[in-house]
Amino acid sequence: MAEFRLAVLDDTQRIARASADWGVLAGRAEVVFVHEPFADEDEAADRLARFDGVVAMRERTAFPASLLDRLPRLRLIALTGARAPSLDLAAATRNGVIVCNTGIDSKAATAEIALGLLLAASRSLHLADAAMRRGDWHDGVPVGEALAGKRLGILGFGRIGRMVAGYGRALGMEVAAWSRSLTEEGAREAGVIRLERDALFETCDAISIHLVLAPETRGLVGAREIAAMRPGAILVNTARGPIVDEAALVAALAAGRIRAGLDVYDVEPLPADHPLRRLPGAVLSPHLGYNTRAVFAQVYRESIENVAAFLDGAPTRVLNPKSPAEVP
């Protein structure tokens, strides 16, 4: 049996094994695929205690200092994707754990999910599908609205936001955008209207969030912003759950004031008894934004490369600071 034990975490769609050639590690590492998420940090500490390395699916399993300190055997975290906000890189470095990353080309995949959620929410396709499966027809399905002629707001105008803006224009929507770096000239070149953040929430019929989760964006869409949205407006979030005040969102959905298309949540997987699951105004998907065969093939192939390089004594794509002075 190989001395190095590797856990491939959060393979919830059971796609990892078929996505890349794990045989490259044969005889060098024992590879174990873990399909179910850990219930809590205690279970993670217990289950991972016997592993030397993990392939972590982005931030699905958190690695705070409190967990890393309980894994003295751990030597490598091969992270899929560029970063994971839930991984404490400084703690990993202090514990002698090498952290490697991969590229990830998921812009189109995420933008398309945002478009799908927008279309589904505008016509209540989730309720229509449920009615058809019950044997009903129009029962319980609200009358929808066309998106053409409506205003789409893009919150965060990076690469994904720009793609969604293009989809909105293709639907005949007027597109407005806000980001801290967007200028009037840049907006004109992109074919969008630049609005201040408050105006975006006040005037748009649908808003799609495309921001990176950071201290300054956590809770950025709060009760005030949600209250400012037009009655019946749609909020689409394919970025990260904590960007939105979840309690305020649940309250607005429960009151029937707005609708939503959600792919991300404060806690993932979304608890089975979570109130969002019972609100008909919300279209829900289980964080599918980047989940495509091409993306999985890329990140698992590069993760295997990272593990092999580590075993060769020459780690690649290393995120750790190069010297102790660089540790936060």
Tab-separated table of C-alpha atoms in Angstrom:
chain	number	residue	atom	x	y	z
A	1	MET	CA	0.000	0.000	0.000
A	2	ALA	CA	1.261	3.448	-0.904
A	3	GLU	CA	2.647	5.439	1.999
A	4	PHE	CA	1.044	8.738	0.944
A	5	ARG	CA	-2.721	8.786	1.537
A	6	LEU	CA	-4.785	11.254	-0.479
A	7	ALA	CA	-8.447	12.168	0.094
A	8	VAL	CA	-10.405	13.704	-2.774
A	9	LEU	CA	-13.054	15.694	-0.944
A	10	ASP	CA	-16.607	16.776	-1.702
A	11	ASP	CA	-17.046	14.651	-4.802
A	12	THR	CA	-20.786	15.091	-4.349
A	13	GLN	CA	-21.636	14.478	-8.013
A	14	ARG	CA	-19.289	11.468	-8.160
A	15	ILE	CA	-17.465	12.950	-11.119
A	16	ALA	CA	-13.853	13.113	-9.876
A	17	ARG	CA	-12.769	9.565	-10.696
A	18	ALA	CA	-13.852	9.811	-14.336
A	19	SER	CA	-12.633	13.368	-14.855
A	20	ALA	CA	-8.887	12.692	-15.001
A	21	ASP	CA	-6.276	9.928	-15.028
A	22	TRP	CA	-5.691	9.101	-11.364
A	23	GLY	CA	-3.582	6.161	-12.502
A	24	VAL	CA	-0.702	8.625	-12.719
A	25	LEU	CA	-0.497	8.310	-8.928
A	26	ALA	CA	-0.655	4.499	-8.868
A	27	GLY	CA	1.986	3.064	-6.558
A	28	ARG	CA	2.734	6.505	-5.176
A	29	ALA	CA	-0.459	7.415	-3.375
A	30	GLU	CA	-3.542	5.687	-2.081
A	31	VAL	CA	-6.461	7.751	-3.400
A	32	VAL	CA	-9.783	7.787	-1.530
A	33	PHE	CA	-12.818	9.579	-2.970
A	34	VAL	CA	-15.069	11.194	-0.360
A	35	HIS	CA	-18.566	11.864	-1.666
A	36	GLU	CA	-20.481	13.257	1.290
A	37	PRO	CA	-19.653	16.542	3.027
A	38	PHE	CA	-18.535	16.429	6.643
A	39	ALA	CA	-21.222	17.254	9.184
A	40	ASP	CA	-18.932	19.530	11.201
A	41	GLU	CA	-15.312	20.251	12.032
A	42	ASP	CA	-15.079	17.360	14.498
A	43	GLU	CA	-16.052	14.880	11.803
A	44	ALA	CA	-13.603	16.486	9.372
A	45	ALA	CA	-10.789	16.213	11.921
A	46	ASP	CA	-11.626	12.591	12.638
A	47	ARG	CA	-12.005	11.497	9.011
A	48	LEU	CA	-8.939	13.348	7.736
A	49	ALA	CA	-6.558	12.409	10.559
A	50	ARG	CA	-5.120	9.489	8.572
A	51	PHE	CA	-4.458	11.417	5.341
A	52	ASP	CA	-1.241	13.078	4.190
A	53	GLY	CA	-2.912	15.135	1.495
A	54	VAL	CA	-6.298	16.284	0.294
A	55	VAL	CA	-7.697	17.490	-2.992
A	56	ALA	CA	-10.168	20.127	-1.863
A	57	MET	CA	-13.055	21.202	-4.073
A	58	ARG	CA	-12.607	24.943	-3.715
A	59	GLU	CA	-14.173	26.056	-0.405
A	60	ARG	CA	-16.747	23.282	0.027
A	61	THR	CA	-14.801	21.957	3.018
A	62	ALA	CA	-13.450	24.781	5.157
A	63	PHE	CA	-9.889	24.586	6.471
A	64	PRO	CA	-9.688	27.144	9.283
A	65	ALA	CA	-6.751	27.201	11.695
A	66	SER	CA	-8.794	25.264	14.252
A	67	LEU	CA	-9.040	22.303	11.863
A	68	LEU	CA	-5.526	22.521	10.466
A	69	ASP	CA	-4.109	22.427	13.997
A	70	ARG	CA	-5.852	19.069	14.480
A	71	LEU	CA	-4.295	17.469	11.376
A	72	PRO	CA	-0.589	16.994	12.191
A	73	ARG	CA	-0.185	14.377	9.459
A	74	LEU	CA	-1.439	16.672	6.703
A	75	ARG	CA	1.305	17.828	4.326
A	76	LEU	CA	-0.509	18.927	1.165
A	77	ILE	CA	-3.747	20.654	0.190
A	78	ALA	CA	-4.246	20.486	-3.569
A	79	LEU	CA	-6.923	23.098	-4.072
A	80	THR	CA	-9.145	23.015	-7.142
A	81	GLY	CA	-9.480	26.555	-8.438
A	82	ALA	CA	-7.484	29.678	-7.792
A	83	ARG	CA	-8.473	30.406	-4.198
A	84	ALA	CA	-10.653	29.337	-1.278
A	85	PRO	CA	-11.768	32.013	1.200
A	86	SER	CA	-12.464	29.317	3.798
A	87	LEU	CA	-8.852	28.091	3.815
A	88	ASP	CA	-6.519	29.768	6.324
A	89	LEU	CA	-3.338	29.984	4.278
A	90	ALA	CA	-1.317	31.491	7.119
A	91	ALA	CA	-2.294	28.616	9.436
A	92	ALA	CA	-1.479	26.071	6.747
A	93	THR	CA	1.934	27.662	6.294
A	94	ARG	CA	2.618	27.670	10.035
A	95	ASN	CA	1.704	23.983	10.146
A	96	GLY	CA	4.022	23.131	7.266
A	97	VAL	CA	1.202	22.327	4.843
A	98	ILE	CA	1.896	23.106	1.190
A	99	VAL	CA	-1.130	24.602	-0.589
A	100	CYS	CA	-1.310	24.374	-4.377
A	101	ASN	CA	-4.002	25.630	-6.702
A	102	THR	CA	-5.202	25.158	-10.267
A	103	GLY	CA	-6.572	27.291	-13.015
A	104	ILE	CA	-10.313	27.312	-13.562
A	105	ASP	CA	-12.100	28.505	-16.676
A	106	SER	CA	-15.683	28.654	-15.432
A	107	LYS	CA	-16.762	32.086	-16.660
A	108	ALA	CA	-19.188	30.835	-19.301
A	109	ALA	CA	-20.544	28.078	-17.056
A	110	THR	CA	-21.376	30.520	-14.261
A	111	ALA	CA	-22.782	33.177	-16.588
A	112	GLU	CA	-25.069	30.608	-18.207
A	113	ILE	CA	-26.402	29.461	-14.829
A	114	ALA	CA	-27.175	33.106	-14.010
A	115	LEU	CA	-29.089	33.439	-17.270
A	116	GLY	CA	-30.958	30.188	-16.602
A	117	LEU	CA	-31.994	31.291	-13.125
A	118	LEU	CA	-33.127	34.674	-14.462
A	119	LEU	CA	-35.305	33.061	-17.130
A	120	ALA	CA	-36.682	30.463	-14.705
A	121	ALA	CA	-37.588	33.077	-12.099
A	122	SER	CA	-39.239	35.387	-14.619
A	123	ARG	CA	-41.632	32.640	-15.782
A	124	SER	CA	-41.784	30.507	-12.588
A	125	LEU	CA	-40.487	27.511	-14.502
A	126	HIS	CA	-39.722	25.668	-11.241
A	127	LEU	CA	-43.404	25.858	-10.266
A	128	ALA	CA	-44.526	24.918	-13.769
A	129	ASP	CA	-42.272	21.858	-13.718
A	130	ALA	CA	-43.582	20.843	-10.283
A	131	ALA	CA	-47.194	21.248	-11.465
A	132	MET	CA	-46.603	19.087	-14.526
A	133	ARG	CA	-44.996	16.351	-12.425
A	134	ARG	CA	-48.031	16.415	-10.094
A	135	GLY	CA	-50.285	15.834	-13.058
A	136	ASP	CA	-51.586	19.420	-12.994
A	137	TRP	CA	-51.471	22.037	-15.729
A	138	HIS	CA	-51.559	25.752	-14.837
A	139	ASP	CA	-52.494	25.124	-11.199
A	140	GLY	CA	-50.291	27.172	-8.879
A	141	VAL	CA	-48.213	28.666	-11.699
A	142	PRO	CA	-48.156	32.497	-11.646
A	143	VAL	CA	-48.460	34.425	-14.887
A	144	GLY	CA	-44.955	35.384	-15.974
A	145	GLU	CA	-43.422	38.407	-17.629
A	146	ALA	CA	-41.179	38.801	-20.654
A	147	LEU	CA	-37.748	40.191	-19.925
A	148	ALA	CA	-37.520	42.172	-23.163
A	149	GLY	CA	-37.839	45.865	-22.445
A	150	LYS	CA	-36.968	45.440	-18.759
A	151	ARG	CA	-33.802	46.724	-17.056
A	152	LEU	CA	-31.155	44.251	-15.938
A	153	GLY	CA	-28.674	45.401	-13.289
A	154	ILE	CA	-25.218	43.842	-13.033
A	155	LEU	CA	-23.641	44.135	-9.574
A	156	GLY	CA	-19.937	43.619	-10.180
A	157	PHE	CA	-18.752	44.158	-13.738
A	158	GLY	CA	-15.904	41.690	-14.174
A	159	ARG	CA	-15.627	38.998	-16.814
A	160	ILE	CA	-18.722	37.059	-15.745
A	161	GLY	CA	-20.773	40.214	-15.228
A	162	ARG	CA	-19.883	41.375	-18.735
A	163	MET	CA	-21.005	38.045	-20.196
A	164	VAL	CA	-24.355	38.250	-18.392
A	165	ALA	CA	-24.741	41.837	-19.616
A	166	GLY	CA	-24.357	40.536	-23.166
A	167	TYR	CA	-27.037	37.917	-22.556
A	168	GLY	CA	-29.342	40.627	-21.228
A	169	ARG	CA	-28.872	42.750	-24.338
A	170	ALA	CA	-29.566	39.705	-26.507
A	171	LEU	CA	-32.899	39.359	-24.695
A	172	GLY	CA	-33.758	42.965	-25.511
A	173	MET	CA	-33.126	44.230	-21.991
A	174	GLU	CA	-31.626	47.568	-21.060
A	175	VAL	CA	-28.498	46.792	-19.040
A	176	ALA	CA	-27.099	48.873	-16.196
A	177	ALA	CA	-24.052	48.061	-14.088
A	178	TRP	CA	-22.188	49.033	-10.942
A	179	SER	CA	-18.727	48.229	-9.762
A	180	ARG	CA	-16.161	50.241	-7.859
A	181	SER	CA	-13.886	50.365	-10.905
A	182	LEU	CA	-16.467	50.986	-13.644
A	183	THR	CA	-16.153	54.430	-15.244
A	184	GLU	CA	-18.623	56.272	-17.465
A	185	GLU	CA	-16.323	55.737	-20.416
A	186	GLY	CA	-15.917	52.048	-19.628
A	187	ALA	CA	-19.684	51.648	-19.355
A	188	ARG	CA	-20.238	53.303	-22.736
A	189	GLU	CA	-17.651	51.036	-24.347
A	190	ALA	CA	-19.371	47.991	-22.835
A	191	GLY	CA	-22.828	49.136	-23.949
A	192	VAL	CA	-24.250	49.503	-20.436
A	193	ILE	CA	-25.496	52.330	-18.250
A	194	ARG	CA	-23.324	53.081	-15.245
A	195	LEU	CA	-25.391	53.539	-12.086
A	196	GLU	CA	-24.542	54.101	-8.466
A	197	ARG	CA	-25.302	51.080	-6.318
A	198	ASP	CA	-28.446	52.527	-4.714
A	199	ALA	CA	-29.875	53.476	-8.105
A	200	LEU	CA	-29.228	49.988	-9.403
A	201	PHE	CA	-31.460	48.469	-6.719
A	202	GLU	CA	-34.089	51.178	-7.051
A	203	THR	CA	-34.516	51.107	-10.827
A	204	CYS	CA	-33.762	47.591	-12.101
A	205	ASP	CA	-36.302	44.863	-12.766
A	206	ALA	CA	-33.658	42.184	-12.217
A	207	ILE	CA	-30.248	42.268	-10.555
A	208	SER	CA	-27.506	39.673	-11.052
A	209	ILE	CA	-24.620	39.547	-8.554
A	210	HIS	CA	-21.081	38.958	-9.826
A	211	LEU	CA	-18.723	39.932	-7.006
A	212	VAL	CA	-15.893	38.118	-5.252
A	213	LEU	CA	-16.582	37.392	-1.576
A	214	ALA	CA	-14.290	39.623	0.485
A	215	PRO	CA	-14.614	41.546	3.750
A	216	GLU	CA	-15.906	44.575	1.865
A	217	THR	CA	-18.529	42.601	-0.083
A	218	ARG	CA	-19.817	40.401	2.749
A	219	GLY	CA	-23.390	41.572	3.443
A	220	LEU	CA	-23.126	44.212	0.710
A	221	VAL	CA	-26.676	43.415	-0.377
A	222	GLY	CA	-28.424	44.074	2.913
A	223	ALA	CA	-31.927	44.765	4.142
A	224	ARG	CA	-31.785	48.343	2.847
A	225	GLU	CA	-30.847	47.305	-0.683
A	226	ILE	CA	-33.425	44.513	-0.790
A	227	ALA	CA	-36.133	46.870	0.510
A	228	ALA	CA	-35.268	49.308	-2.284
A	229	MET	CA	-35.917	46.754	-5.027
A	230	ARG	CA	-39.010	47.155	-7.170
A	231	PRO	CA	-41.996	44.945	-6.285
A	232	GLY	CA	-41.669	41.744	-8.295
A	233	ALA	CA	-38.005	42.344	-9.134
A	234	ILE	CA	-35.667	39.367	-9.417
A	235	LEU	CA	-32.404	38.931	-7.497
A	236	VAL	CA	-29.995	36.408	-9.020
A	237	ASN	CA	-26.964	35.260	-7.011
A	238	THR	CA	-24.389	32.939	-8.559
A	239	ALA	CA	-21.450	34.580	-6.737
A	240	ARG	CA	-21.366	33.715	-3.018
A	241	GLY	CA	-24.178	33.446	-0.481
A	242	PRO	CA	-22.756	35.734	2.239
A	243	ILE	CA	-22.751	38.700	-0.147
A	244	VAL	CA	-26.507	38.859	0.503
A	245	ASP	CA	-28.155	39.276	3.913
A	246	GLU	CA	-29.938	35.935	3.904
A	247	ALA	CA	-32.456	36.826	6.623
A	248	ALA	CA	-33.521	39.968	4.746
A	249	LEU	CA	-33.804	37.982	1.517
A	250	VAL	CA	-35.943	35.290	3.152
A	251	ALA	CA	-38.227	37.955	4.642
A	252	ALA	CA	-38.700	39.685	1.271
A	253	LEU	CA	-39.416	36.389	-0.479
A	254	ALA	CA	-41.842	35.295	2.233
A	255	ALA	CA	-43.708	38.574	1.834
A	256	GLY	CA	-43.895	38.033	-1.936
A	257	ARG	CA	-42.171	41.379	-2.580
A	258	ILE	CA	-39.425	40.040	-4.844
A	259	ARG	CA	-38.342	36.855	-6.575
A	260	ALA	CA	-34.943	35.194	-6.632
A	261	GLY	CA	-32.753	32.781	-8.548
A	262	LEU	CA	-30.114	31.342	-6.203
A	263	ASP	CA	-27.161	29.045	-6.789
A	264	VAL	CA	-25.174	29.914	-3.641
A	265	TYR	CA	-26.008	30.040	0.068
A	266	ASP	CA	-24.591	31.000	3.457
A	267	VAL	CA	-24.298	27.328	4.435
A	268	GLU	CA	-23.666	24.674	1.797
A	269	PRO	CA	-25.143	22.165	1.307
A	270	LEU	CA	-28.323	24.097	2.070
A	271	PRO	CA	-29.896	22.474	5.172
A	272	ALA	CA	-32.926	20.341	4.385
A	273	ASP	CA	-35.153	22.417	6.687
A	274	HIS	CA	-33.969	25.806	5.423
A	275	PRO	CA	-36.842	28.272	4.830
A	276	LEU	CA	-35.612	29.025	1.296
A	277	ARG	CA	-36.689	25.525	0.283
A	278	ARG	CA	-40.303	26.384	1.137
A	279	LEU	CA	-40.593	29.754	-0.627
A	280	PRO	CA	-42.247	29.538	-4.067
A	281	GLY	CA	-40.700	32.824	-5.200
A	282	ALA	CA	-37.196	31.340	-5.187
A	283	VAL	CA	-35.672	29.177	-7.911
A	284	LEU	CA	-32.909	27.134	-6.274
A	285	SER	CA	-29.958	25.220	-7.702
A	286	PRO	CA	-27.264	23.410	-5.666
A	287	HIS	CA	-24.187	25.543	-6.490
A	288	LEU	CA	-23.906	24.387	-10.087
A	289	GLY	CA	-22.286	27.561	-11.398
A	290	TYR	CA	-18.896	26.077	-12.286
A	291	ASN	CA	-19.980	22.434	-12.421
A	292	THR	CA	-19.339	21.316	-15.982
A	293	ARG	CA	-17.390	18.354	-17.327
A	294	ALA	CA	-14.789	20.631	-18.896
A	295	VAL	CA	-14.143	22.478	-15.623
A	296	PHE	CA	-13.872	19.268	-13.606
A	297	ALA	CA	-11.503	17.790	-16.197
A	298	GLN	CA	-9.263	20.847	-15.908
A	299	VAL	CA	-9.129	21.168	-12.134
A	300	TYR	CA	-8.681	17.459	-11.420
A	301	ARG	CA	-6.020	17.050	-14.110
A	302	GLU	CA	-4.059	19.971	-12.681
A	303	SER	CA	-4.617	18.729	-9.119
A	304	ILE	CA	-3.077	15.383	-10.038
A	305	GLU	CA	-0.136	17.272	-11.528
A	306	ASN	CA	0.216	19.168	-8.254
A	307	VAL	CA	0.162	15.983	-6.167
A	308	ALA	CA	2.720	14.297	-8.430
A	309	ALA	CA	4.987	17.355	-8.287
A	310	PHE	CA	4.756	17.391	-4.490
A	311	LEU	CA	5.695	13.713	-4.335
A	312	ASP	CA	8.633	14.499	-6.632
A	313	GLY	CA	9.812	17.091	-4.112
A	314	ALA	CA	9.173	20.026	-6.459
A	315	PRO	CA	5.712	21.446	-5.647
A	316	THR	CA	4.052	23.550	-8.343
A	317	ARG	CA	1.429	26.333	-8.279
A	318	VAL	CA	2.241	26.954	-4.606
A	319	LEU	CA	0.194	29.584	-2.760
A	320	ASN	CA	2.208	29.639	0.478
A	321	PRO	CA	4.408	32.691	1.120
A	322	LYS	CA	8.016	32.136	0.115
A	323	SER	CA	9.432	33.266	3.454
A	324	PRO	CA	8.186	33.462	7.068
A	325	ALA	CA	8.190	37.261	6.802
A	326	GLU	CA	5.450	37.032	4.176
A	327	VAL	CA	3.051	35.063	6.388
A	328	PRO	CA	0.060	37.298	7.306
